[in-house]
Tab-separated table of C-alpha atoms in Angstrom:
chain	number	residue	atom	x	y	z
Y	1	MET	CA	28.579	13.058	12.121
Y	2	PRO	CA	27.117	16.559	12.296
Y	3	ALA	CA	23.838	17.197	14.031
Y	4	ILE	CA	21.014	19.088	12.386
Y	5	SER	CA	21.042	22.498	13.954
Y	6	ASP	CA	19.672	24.874	11.340
Y	7	SER	CA	16.242	25.213	12.859
Y	8	PRO	CA	13.564	26.919	10.781
Y	9	SER	CA	11.496	29.623	12.347
Y	10	ALA	CA	8.301	29.078	14.300
Y	11	VAL	CA	8.982	25.447	15.123
Y	12	HIS	CA	7.480	24.339	18.421
Y	13	PRO	CA	9.723	21.546	19.751
Y	14	VAL	CA	6.954	19.664	21.591
Y	15	THR	CA	4.344	19.643	18.850
Y	16	LEU	CA	3.013	16.076	18.559
Y	17	VAL	CA	0.347	16.603	15.926
Y	18	HIS	CA	-0.032	18.693	12.814
Y	19	ARG	CA	-2.274	21.660	13.479
Y	20	ILE	CA	-5.097	21.505	10.969
Y	21	ARG	CA	-5.799	25.126	10.226
Y	22	ALA	CA	-8.480	26.540	7.986
Y	23	GLY	CA	-5.292	27.662	6.285
Y	24	ASP	CA	-4.552	27.450	2.618
Y	25	PRO	CA	-7.613	26.548	0.515
Y	26	ALA	CA	-5.269	25.291	-2.198
Y	27	LEU	CA	-4.065	22.536	0.144
Y	28	TRP	CA	-7.572	21.270	0.757
Y	29	ALA	CA	-8.329	21.462	-2.949
Y	30	ILE	CA	-5.289	19.264	-3.655
Y	31	VAL	CA	-6.301	16.804	-0.914
Y	32	THR	CA	-9.858	16.642	-2.274
Y	33	VAL	CA	-8.698	16.086	-5.848
Y	34	VAL	CA	-6.241	13.366	-4.821
Y	35	PHE	CA	-8.942	11.596	-2.817
Y	36	ALA	CA	-11.484	11.861	-5.638
Y	37	LEU	CA	-9.059	10.607	-8.316
Y	38	TYR	CA	-7.825	7.655	-6.291
Y	39	THR	CA	-11.316	6.670	-5.174
Y	40	THR	CA	-12.550	6.778	-8.761
Y	41	LEU	CA	-9.580	4.799	-10.034
Y	42	SER	CA	-9.782	1.963	-7.509
Y	43	VAL	CA	-13.552	1.689	-7.186
Y	44	ALA	CA	-13.996	1.658	-10.970
Y	45	ARG	CA	-11.578	-1.244	-11.246
Y	46	TYR	CA	-13.491	-3.115	-8.558
Y	47	LEU	CA	-16.947	-2.471	-10.015
Y	48	THR	CA	-15.890	-3.588	-13.486
Y	49	GLY	CA	-14.647	-6.894	-12.102
Y	50	SER	CA	-10.993	-6.414	-12.954
Y	51	PRO	CA	-8.956	-7.058	-9.783
Y	52	ALA	CA	-5.188	-6.982	-9.964
Y	53	SER	CA	-4.860	-10.123	-7.851
Y	54	TRP	CA	-6.508	-11.988	-5.006
Y	55	ASP	CA	-5.234	-9.478	-2.418
Y	56	LEU	CA	-8.398	-7.387	-2.206
Y	57	GLY	CA	-10.372	-10.538	-1.469
Y	58	ILE	CA	-7.884	-11.577	1.226
Y	59	PHE	CA	-7.999	-8.232	3.025
Y	60	THR	CA	-11.773	-7.949	2.649
Y	61	GLU	CA	-12.245	-11.338	4.325
Y	62	ALA	CA	-9.842	-10.399	7.119
Y	63	VAL	CA	-11.568	-7.077	7.834
Y	64	ALA	CA	-15.005	-8.726	7.631
Y	65	HIS	CA	-13.992	-11.124	10.410
Y	66	TYR	CA	-12.523	-8.301	12.491
Y	67	ALA	CA	-15.828	-6.451	12.091
Y	68	LYS	CA	-17.623	-9.449	13.619
Y	69	GLY	CA	-15.155	-9.591	16.492
Y	70	ASP	CA	-13.511	-12.758	15.193
Y	71	ALA	CA	-9.953	-13.689	14.340
Y	72	PRO	CA	-9.115	-12.620	10.751
Y	73	MET	CA	-9.460	-16.054	9.167
Y	74	VAL	CA	-9.050	-15.918	5.399
Y	75	ALA	CA	-10.599	-18.865	3.568
Y	76	ILE	CA	-8.884	-17.763	0.341
Y	77	LYS	CA	-5.557	-18.775	1.887
Y	78	ASP	CA	-7.029	-21.202	4.452
Y	79	MET	CA	-5.265	-19.442	7.315
Y	80	ASP	CA	-5.286	-16.554	9.773
Y	81	GLN	CA	-4.256	-13.375	7.949
Y	82	ARG	CA	-1.729	-12.671	10.693
Y	83	GLY	CA	0.068	-15.872	9.727
Y	84	ASP	CA	0.776	-14.321	6.330
Y	85	HIS	CA	1.688	-10.747	7.297
Y	86	TYR	CA	1.541	-9.217	10.757
Y	87	SER	CA	-0.901	-6.352	10.193
Y	88	PRO	CA	-3.182	-5.793	13.206
Y	89	VAL	CA	-3.712	-2.217	11.958
Y	90	LEU	CA	-6.473	-3.671	9.770
Y	91	MET	CA	-8.677	-3.678	12.880
Y	92	VAL	CA	-8.991	0.093	12.428
Y	93	LEU	CA	-11.237	-0.575	9.434
Y	94	ALA	CA	-13.627	-2.859	11.344
Y	95	PRO	CA	-16.050	-0.147	12.613
Y	96	PHE	CA	-16.356	1.330	9.129
Y	97	PHE	CA	-16.872	-2.118	7.628
Y	98	ARG	CA	-19.719	-2.816	10.046
Y	99	VAL	CA	-21.539	0.217	8.632
Y	100	PHE	CA	-20.493	-0.345	4.997
Y	101	PRO	CA	-19.784	-4.098	4.599
Y	102	SER	CA	-18.123	-3.984	1.201
Y	103	ALA	CA	-14.670	-4.167	-0.352
Y	104	VAL	CA	-15.338	-0.588	-1.466
Y	105	THR	CA	-14.835	0.449	2.168
Y	106	LEU	CA	-11.211	-0.693	1.977
Y	107	LEU	CA	-10.638	1.082	-1.327
Y	108	VAL	CA	-12.124	4.365	-0.127
Y	109	ALA	CA	-10.102	4.122	3.093
Y	110	GLN	CA	-6.916	3.624	1.087
Y	111	ALA	CA	-7.671	6.664	-1.073
Y	112	ALA	CA	-8.358	8.684	2.084
Y	113	LEU	CA	-5.060	7.597	3.660
Y	114	ALA	CA	-3.155	8.590	0.515
Y	115	ALA	CA	-4.913	11.965	0.390
Y	116	ALA	CA	-4.352	12.592	4.108
Y	117	SER	CA	-0.619	12.075	3.676
Y	118	VAL	CA	-0.514	15.155	1.440
Y	119	VAL	CA	-1.133	17.386	4.483
Y	120	PRO	CA	2.111	16.725	6.420
Y	121	VAL	CA	4.134	16.936	3.201
Y	122	TYR	CA	2.602	20.344	2.557
Y	123	ARG	CA	3.211	21.475	6.153
Y	124	ALA	CA	6.918	20.683	5.902
Y	125	ALA	CA	7.231	22.553	2.607
Y	126	GLU	CA	5.199	25.526	3.830
Y	127	GLN	CA	7.433	25.900	6.874
Y	128	LEU	CA	10.802	25.330	5.196
Y	129	LEU	CA	10.101	26.882	1.789
Y	130	THR	CA	7.261	29.132	0.597
Y	131	ARG	CA	3.522	28.634	0.408
Y	132	ASN	CA	3.465	28.552	-3.391
Y	133	GLU	CA	6.268	25.991	-3.423
Y	134	ALA	CA	4.396	23.959	-0.822
Y	135	ARG	CA	1.400	23.858	-3.145
Y	136	LEU	CA	3.508	22.660	-6.056
Y	137	ILE	CA	5.244	19.950	-4.037
Y	138	ALA	CA	1.988	18.780	-2.446
Y	139	ALA	CA	0.439	18.371	-5.898
Y	140	ALA	CA	3.497	16.540	-7.221
Y	141	TYR	CA	3.508	14.220	-4.225
Y	142	GLY	CA	-0.233	13.543	-4.329
Y	143	LEU	CA	-0.021	12.438	-7.964
Y	144	SER	CA	3.282	10.572	-7.636
Y	145	TRP	CA	3.527	7.229	-9.397
Y	146	GLY	CA	4.169	5.279	-6.191
Y	147	LEU	CA	0.857	6.342	-4.659
Y	148	ALA	CA	-0.998	5.824	-7.948
Y	149	ASN	CA	0.348	2.282	-8.205
Y	150	MET	CA	-0.723	1.495	-4.648
Y	151	VAL	CA	-4.280	2.538	-5.441
Y	152	TRP	CA	-4.418	0.839	-8.840
Y	153	TYR	CA	-3.363	-2.538	-7.456
Y	154	ASP	CA	-6.413	-2.906	-5.236
Y	155	PHE	CA	-5.783	-2.660	-1.478
Y	156	HIS	CA	-2.802	-3.409	0.756
Y	157	GLU	CA	-2.064	-2.823	4.405
Y	158	ILE	CA	0.889	-0.545	3.681
Y	159	ALA	CA	-1.644	2.213	2.891
Y	160	PHE	CA	-1.584	2.871	6.646
Y	161	ALA	CA	2.179	3.332	6.622
Y	162	VAL	CA	2.008	6.136	4.049
Y	163	PRO	CA	0.452	8.862	6.279
Y	164	LEU	CA	2.407	7.679	9.324
Y	165	LEU	CA	5.675	8.013	7.426
Y	166	ALA	CA	4.599	11.342	5.960
Y	167	CYS	CA	3.857	12.708	9.443
Y	168	SER	CA	7.056	11.320	10.961
Y	169	MET	CA	9.260	12.612	8.131
Y	170	SER	CA	7.501	15.982	8.164
Y	171	ALA	CA	8.148	16.310	11.898
Y	172	LEU	CA	11.834	15.547	11.349
Y	173	ALA	CA	12.111	18.094	8.546
Y	174	ARG	CA	10.517	20.675	10.864
Y	175	ARG	CA	13.026	19.742	13.594
Y	176	CYS	CA	10.531	18.048	15.942
Y	177	PRO	CA	12.221	14.693	16.658
Y	178	TRP	CA	9.901	13.660	19.470
Y	179	ALA	CA	6.846	14.234	17.265
Y	180	ALA	CA	8.559	12.086	14.652
Y	181	PHE	CA	9.080	9.466	17.350
Y	182	TRP	CA	5.393	9.150	18.185
Y	183	TRP	CA	4.256	9.123	14.560
Y	184	ALA	CA	6.732	6.311	13.792
Y	185	VAL	CA	5.912	4.048	16.753
Y	186	PRO	CA	2.700	2.510	15.230
Y	187	LEU	CA	4.500	1.445	12.024
Y	188	VAL	CA	5.317	-1.953	13.545
Y	189	TRP	CA	1.613	-2.821	13.533
Y	190	VAL	CA	1.237	-2.103	9.816
Y	191	LYS	CA	3.517	-4.852	8.511
Y	192	GLU	CA	6.475	-6.798	9.867
Y	193	ASP	CA	9.036	-5.224	7.515
Y	194	GLN	CA	8.160	-1.695	8.649
Y	195	GLY	CA	10.142	-2.338	11.827
Y	196	TRP	CA	13.347	-1.944	9.834
Y	197	THR	CA	12.212	1.403	8.450
Y	198	LEU	CA	11.305	2.508	11.963
Y	199	ALA	CA	14.730	1.449	13.242
Y	200	THR	CA	16.380	3.542	10.533
Y	201	ILE	CA	14.291	6.554	11.532
Y	202	GLY	CA	15.560	5.954	15.056
Y	203	LEU	CA	19.153	6.050	13.836
Y	204	ILE	CA	18.485	9.293	11.971
Y	205	VAL	CA	17.004	10.819	15.129
Y	206	ALA	CA	19.965	9.674	17.232
Y	207	LEU	CA	22.797	10.515	14.846
Y	208	PHE	CA	21.607	13.626	13.008
Y	209	TYR	CA	19.296	15.169	15.623
Y	210	ARG	CA	21.357	14.170	18.665
Y	211	GLN	CA	18.277	12.789	20.407
Y	212	ARG	CA	19.933	9.657	21.710
Y	213	LEU	CA	17.064	8.500	23.904
Y	214	ALA	CA	14.317	8.914	21.289
Y	215	GLY	CA	16.461	7.449	18.538
Y	216	GLY	CA	17.641	4.498	20.605
Y	217	LEU	CA	14.130	3.645	21.763
Y	218	LEU	CA	12.840	3.758	18.170
Y	219	ALA	CA	15.651	1.552	16.900
Y	220	VAL	CA	15.131	-1.055	19.617
Y	221	TRP	CA	11.333	-0.909	19.194
Y	222	GLY	CA	11.558	-1.376	15.421
Y	223	VAL	CA	14.112	-4.178	15.405
Y	224	GLY	CA	12.409	-5.922	18.308
Y	225	TRP	CA	8.995	-5.990	16.669
Y	226	ALA	CA	10.409	-6.944	13.263
Y	227	LEU	CA	12.165	-9.965	14.774
Y	228	LEU	CA	9.237	-10.853	17.040
Y	229	ALA	CA	6.723	-10.751	14.178
Y	230	THR	CA	8.965	-12.600	11.724
Y	231	TYR	CA	10.258	-15.345	14.004
Y	232	VAL	CA	7.471	-15.761	16.568
Y	233	LEU	CA	4.079	-14.219	15.845
Y	234	ILE	CA	3.697	-15.049	12.145
Y	235	PRO	CA	5.058	-18.633	12.405
Y	236	ALA	CA	2.735	-19.249	15.360
Y	237	MET	CA	-0.290	-18.455	13.184
Y	238	ASN	CA	0.975	-19.917	9.906
Y	239	PRO	CA	-0.050	-23.516	9.126
Y	240	SER	CA	3.513	-24.369	8.101
Y	241	GLY	CA	4.936	-22.896	11.310
Y	242	THR	CA	7.305	-20.650	9.353
Y	243	TYR	CA	7.554	-17.143	7.946
Y	244	PRO	CA	6.193	-17.756	4.414
Y	245	TYR	CA	8.343	-15.181	2.625
Y	246	TRP	CA	11.826	-16.456	3.449
Y	247	LYS	CA	11.874	-18.060	0.016
Y	248	ASP	CA	11.837	-14.523	-1.409
Y	249	SER	CA	14.645	-13.362	0.888
Y	250	PRO	CA	17.845	-15.359	0.398
Y	251	HIS	CA	20.402	-15.396	3.192
Y	252	HIS	CA	23.150	-14.207	0.829
Y	253	LEU	CA	23.669	-11.007	-1.153
Y	254	GLY	CA	24.566	-12.632	-4.465
Y	255	VAL	CA	21.166	-11.762	-5.908
Y	256	LEU	CA	21.946	-8.065	-5.310
Y	257	ALA	CA	24.430	-8.127	-8.183
Y	258	THR	CA	21.941	-9.557	-10.672
Y	259	SER	CA	19.104	-8.194	-12.813
Y	260	TRP	CA	20.143	-4.542	-12.766
Y	261	GLU	CA	18.331	-4.048	-16.058
Y	262	ALA	CA	15.211	-4.077	-13.860
Y	263	LYS	CA	16.625	-2.738	-10.604
Y	264	GLY	CA	18.386	0.244	-12.185
Y	265	PRO	CA	15.194	1.789	-13.601
Y	266	LEU	CA	13.506	1.250	-10.229
Y	267	LEU	CA	16.141	3.334	-8.429
Y	268	ALA	CA	16.038	5.990	-11.149
Y	269	LEU	CA	12.262	6.285	-10.996
Y	270	LEU	CA	12.317	6.499	-7.204
Y	271	LEU	CA	14.594	9.544	-7.396
Y	272	LEU	CA	13.106	11.170	-10.501
Y	273	PRO	CA	9.912	12.615	-8.910
Y	274	THR	CA	12.006	14.743	-6.541
Y	275	ALA	CA	14.543	15.739	-9.206
Y	276	GLY	CA	17.234	14.102	-7.110
Y	277	LEU	CA	16.789	16.643	-4.299
Y	278	ALA	CA	15.990	13.863	-1.837
Y	279	LEU	CA	19.636	12.806	-1.930
Y	280	ARG	CA	20.618	16.126	-0.357
Y	281	SER	CA	18.970	15.187	2.951
Y	282	PRO	CA	19.807	12.468	5.502
Y	283	LEU	CA	16.065	11.818	5.751
Y	284	ALA	CA	16.301	9.848	2.502
Y	285	LEU	CA	18.098	7.118	4.477
Y	286	ALA	CA	14.721	6.058	5.876
Y	287	ALA	CA	13.843	4.651	2.441
Y	288	VAL	CA	16.891	2.378	2.345
Y	289	PRO	CA	15.612	-0.686	4.292
Y	290	ALA	CA	12.486	-1.211	2.186
Y	291	VAL	CA	14.353	-0.689	-1.086
Y	292	ALA	CA	17.265	-2.899	0.017
Y	293	LEU	CA	14.937	-5.765	0.969
Y	294	ARG	CA	13.489	-5.590	-2.532
Y	295	LEU	CA	16.863	-5.596	-4.251
Y	296	VAL	CA	18.141	-8.681	-2.403
Y	297	SER	CA	14.922	-10.625	-2.934
Y	298	SER	CA	14.778	-13.483	-5.411
Y	299	ASN	CA	11.217	-12.489	-6.355
Y	300	HIS	CA	11.502	-10.439	-9.548
Y	301	ALA	CA	8.143	-8.762	-8.837
Y	302	TYR	CA	9.917	-6.668	-6.191
Y	303	TRP	CA	12.464	-5.293	-8.654
Y	304	GLY	CA	10.116	-3.395	-10.926
Y	305	THR	CA	7.907	-0.350	-10.553
Y	306	SER	CA	4.561	-2.148	-10.605
Y	307	TRP	CA	2.393	-3.030	-7.617
Y	308	HIS	CA	2.320	-1.187	-4.310
Y	309	TYR	CA	5.901	-1.687	-3.167
Y	310	SER	CA	7.105	1.872	-3.862
Y	311	ALA	CA	4.275	3.695	-2.073
Y	312	THR	CA	6.053	3.985	1.280
Y	313	ALA	CA	9.126	5.512	-0.386
Y	314	MET	CA	7.108	8.451	-1.730
Y	315	PRO	CA	6.491	10.379	1.529
Y	316	ILE	CA	10.060	9.718	2.680
Y	317	LEU	CA	11.672	10.953	-0.521
Y	318	PHE	CA	9.405	13.960	-1.005
Y	319	VAL	CA	9.949	15.230	2.535
Y	320	ALA	CA	13.666	14.521	2.135
Y	321	ALA	CA	13.572	16.656	-1.023
Y	322	ILE	CA	11.928	19.483	0.906
Y	323	ASP	CA	14.616	19.250	3.575
Y	324	GLY	CA	17.308	18.955	0.900
Y	325	LEU	CA	16.048	22.050	-0.887
Y	326	HIS	CA	16.021	23.985	2.376
Y	327	ARG	CA	19.585	22.888	3.090
Y	328	LEU	CA	20.656	23.836	-0.404
Y	329	ARG	CA	19.332	27.364	0.002
Y	330	THR	CA	20.870	27.886	3.432
Y	331	ARG	CA	24.356	26.661	2.516
Y	332	PRO	CA	27.087	29.256	1.872
Y	333	SER	CA	27.246	30.286	-1.772
Y	334	TRP	CA	30.766	28.897	-2.154
Y	335	ALA	CA	29.566	25.401	-1.185
Y	336	ARG	CA	26.566	25.143	-3.496
Y	337	GLY	CA	28.107	24.062	-6.793
Y	338	SER	CA	27.365	25.273	-10.296
Y	339	LEU	CA	23.982	23.560	-10.758
Y	340	SER	CA	22.719	24.152	-7.225
Y	341	PRO	CA	21.441	27.733	-7.645
Y	342	TRP	CA	19.265	26.737	-10.602
Y	343	LEU	CA	18.013	23.614	-8.847
Y	344	GLY	CA	17.369	25.564	-5.682
Y	345	ALA	CA	15.302	28.122	-7.556
Y	346	HIS	CA	13.334	25.758	-9.789
Y	347	GLY	CA	13.226	22.488	-7.811
Y	348	PRO	CA	9.488	22.569	-6.902
Y	349	ALA	CA	8.468	23.494	-10.448
Y	350	LEU	CA	10.649	20.702	-11.784
Y	351	MET	CA	8.978	18.227	-9.422
Y	352	VAL	CA	5.552	19.246	-10.719
Y	353	ALA	CA	6.725	18.947	-14.321
Y	354	VAL	CA	8.017	15.422	-13.674
Y	355	ALA	CA	4.767	14.440	-11.934
Y	356	ALA	CA	2.696	15.795	-14.827
Y	357	ALA	CA	4.773	13.897	-17.370
Y	358	MET	CA	4.632	10.656	-15.393
Y	359	VAL	CA	0.845	10.780	-15.121
Y	360	PHE	CA	0.745	9.462	-18.680
Y	361	GLN	CA	2.874	6.477	-17.650
Y	362	SER	CA	1.276	5.779	-14.271
Y	363	PRO	CA	-2.122	4.176	-13.602
Y	364	LEU	CA	-3.640	7.667	-13.468
Y	365	HIS	CA	-3.865	7.612	-17.258
Y	366	GLU	CA	-6.578	4.962	-16.840
Y	367	LEU	CA	-8.891	7.696	-15.605
Y	368	TRP	CA	-9.581	8.894	-19.145
Y	369	GLN	CA	-9.745	5.447	-20.765
Y	370	PRO	CA	-13.358	4.447	-21.600
Y	371	GLY	CA	-12.592	0.798	-20.801
Y	372	THR	CA	-11.935	1.728	-17.176
Y	373	TYR	CA	-15.656	2.280	-16.633
Y	374	ARG	CA	-17.054	-0.456	-18.891
Y	375	THR	CA	-18.387	-3.571	-17.173
Y	376	PRO	CA	-18.128	-6.731	-19.323
Y	377	GLN	CA	-21.252	-8.805	-19.798
Y	378	HIS	CA	-19.820	-11.777	-17.951
Y	379	ILE	CA	-19.120	-9.596	-14.895
Y	380	GLU	CA	-22.737	-8.390	-14.902
Y	381	ALA	CA	-23.816	-12.009	-15.082
Y	382	ALA	CA	-21.485	-12.910	-12.215
Y	383	SER	CA	-22.949	-10.096	-10.114
Y	384	GLN	CA	-26.409	-11.477	-10.779
Y	385	ALA	CA	-25.253	-14.907	-9.658
Y	386	GLU	CA	-23.656	-13.474	-6.515
Y	387	ARG	CA	-26.966	-11.992	-5.453
Y	388	MET	CA	-28.419	-15.511	-5.382
Y	389	ILE	CA	-25.945	-16.586	-2.680
Y	390	PRO	CA	-27.092	-15.917	0.921
Y	391	SER	CA	-24.678	-14.353	3.394
Y	392	GLY	CA	-22.645	-16.549	5.716
Y	393	GLN	CA	-22.130	-19.336	3.177
Y	394	THR	CA	-18.962	-21.065	1.995
Y	395	VAL	CA	-18.208	-20.366	-1.663
Y	396	ALA	CA	-15.565	-21.451	-4.159
Y	397	ALA	CA	-15.149	-18.699	-6.744
Y	398	THR	CA	-12.925	-17.412	-9.498
Y	399	MET	CA	-10.713	-14.361	-9.022
Y	400	GLY	CA	-13.095	-11.608	-10.069
Y	401	GLN	CA	-15.627	-12.508	-7.395
Y	402	LEU	CA	-13.362	-13.008	-4.367
Y	403	ALA	CA	-13.581	-9.494	-2.923
Y	404	SER	CA	-17.321	-8.968	-3.355
Y	405	LEU	CA	-18.183	-12.409	-1.954
Y	406	GLY	CA	-15.556	-12.157	0.787
Y	407	ALA	CA	-17.378	-9.226	2.320
Y	408	ARG	CA	-20.177	-11.524	3.502
Y	409	ASN	CA	-19.058	-15.119	2.963
Y	410	ASP	CA	-16.106	-17.424	3.496
Y	411	VAL	CA	-14.785	-17.634	-0.046
Y	412	CYS	CA	-12.009	-19.796	-1.532
Y	413	TRP	CA	-10.203	-19.314	-4.818
Y	414	ASN	CA	-11.645	-21.988	-7.137
Y	415	ARG	CA	-11.240	-24.880	-4.713
Y	416	CYS	CA	-11.901	-25.248	-0.991
Y	417	PRO	CA	-10.410	-27.803	1.443
Y	418	ALA	CA	-13.931	-29.093	2.146
Y	419	PRO	CA	-16.981	-29.094	-0.156
Y	420	PRO	CA	-18.373	-25.535	-0.232
Y	421	GLN	CA	-22.070	-24.752	-0.261
Y	422	TRP	CA	-21.755	-22.840	-3.539
Y	423	ILE	CA	-19.435	-22.785	-6.541
Y	424	LEU	CA	-19.266	-19.688	-8.753
Y	425	LEU	CA	-17.206	-20.012	-11.931
Y	426	ASP	CA	-16.556	-17.210	-14.388
Y	427	GLN	CA	-15.156	-18.929	-17.484
Y	428	ALA	CA	-14.660	-15.793	-19.571
Y	429	LYS	CA	-11.165	-15.427	-20.953
Y	430	GLY	CA	-9.295	-12.975	-18.763
Y	431	THR	CA	-5.808	-12.094	-17.605
Y	432	TRP	CA	-3.105	-14.299	-16.131
Y	433	TRP	CA	-5.114	-15.167	-13.037
Y	434	GLN	CA	-8.261	-16.404	-14.787
Y	435	TRP	CA	-8.520	-20.180	-14.557
Y	436	GLN	CA	-10.821	-21.467	-17.256
Y	437	VAL	CA	-12.153	-24.626	-15.681
Y	438	GLU	CA	-15.266	-26.665	-16.333
Y	439	PRO	CA	-17.767	-27.132	-13.485
Y	440	SER	CA	-17.230	-30.892	-13.599
Y	441	ALA	CA	-13.501	-30.407	-13.001
Y	442	VAL	CA	-14.272	-28.556	-9.779
Y	443	THR	CA	-17.125	-30.683	-8.471
Y	444	GLY	CA	-15.041	-33.772	-9.157
Y	445	ASP	CA	-12.782	-32.718	-6.293
Y	446	TYR	CA	-15.667	-33.201	-3.874
Y	447	ARG	CA	-16.549	-36.874	-4.354
Y	448	HIS	CA	-19.050	-37.082	-1.527
Y	449	ALA	CA	-20.956	-33.915	-2.447
Y	450	THR	CA	-23.572	-33.320	-5.121
Y	451	TYR	CA	-24.109	-30.001	-6.900
Y	452	ARG	CA	-26.925	-28.647	-9.026
Y	453	THR	CA	-26.588	-25.835	-11.587
Y	454	VAL	CA	-28.863	-22.942	-10.612
Y	455	PHE	CA	-27.478	-20.265	-12.953
Y	456	HIS	CA	-25.656	-20.326	-16.278
Y	457	THR	CA	-25.354	-17.140	-18.346
Y	458	ASP	CA	-22.512	-15.530	-20.320
Y	459	GLN	CA	-19.958	-18.155	-19.339
Y	460	VAL	CA	-20.841	-17.832	-15.658
Y	461	TRP	CA	-21.888	-20.923	-13.711
Y	462	LEU	CA	-23.414	-21.014	-10.233
Y	463	LEU	CA	-23.726	-24.402	-8.598
Y	464	LYS	CA	-25.468	-25.141	-5.299
Y	465	ARG	CA	-24.635	-28.077	-3.082
Y	466	VAL	CA	-27.714	-30.258	-2.607
Y	467	ARG	CA	-26.089	-33.156	-0.730
């Protein structure tokens, strides 16, 4: 297997960080726009009481406990968050949460992480291609559908993996394998499945960059932590004593051959933003573990293009496309093929054109929808009820209130294991997650507790435990 030897100019082999220069004002304009768009998109969804799921509430509760110096106990799931997914990286948000104790802190942090990842993508393109092409690719990456989906579907821990992967891949493209090594090492603390991606990066470093020591250490580090988290750490903190997602990961590959009407479009849309140029670089192999785990899962939610699952593929594939374009241009003319000269000349412009077209299909199109910024009456009523609940209380609540209450209370989804001090029910007809239950149906679960209605407006009930 050939090593990568075509080293671009001005590459310092021991560079461990990206040098943030005053540099190109266009880069910082792109970063600012990406941050502003993603902050607006996610915060608007939160403020209008339209969460995608219970995940924002779960992570808000976990970070709130970290901010107090406690274990990340999540009442929504009645367990330690680390017994669900191994993500100690969430502790990074604790100091910010202490200053701004709100779910908005998580959303703004996620937008900032997405925007920050634009910088290493730009640096790779600026060094291997031209400055104008770097601008085009940075814009296309920043607005890519995978990042937009991550932001639209509330908050998830993999937001931390996005800039780490962008920096590691950028270092590899710029022929700095040891810098790539150090950027990849922390991935194991983002989520247990990132260990497999890290191990693949290690193989790329060892096989294509001939850095056997760095690559071997990364591979062992990634596999070791993936197995440790999956078989030891998570089961030790999970009430069932198991890894809770094995049911979504069969021990056979038969499921891989099924449902390609959903899986095929996923693969096509992963490659489309880079105009297929990512396939011209071995760096694209780093995306294989995460995609493969999705394809062999029995959970159909992993097969589509919704949710946050494709976000980590974006920095890998875009940097691979940059490397692939560089390789295409440096190959002998006789080895390029008939389409290669055109693709080599117009690849960055094509990537921008694809990104612009996909904006109308991605969550970014919500930015110009009036309903995105309209708060329903029942959500305003629920906010009024929330303000009546003191901090540090136990609350049973419906989906729309989990994140806001979780920032300062121990909140359960509709029902708690023990009688809570408050019950907040939003009965307005909503999406698939909205349980329309009567107060009596909930209080009936707590036979030895008595509740009194203290608020009832616009289909919102607030009940306080009096005995």
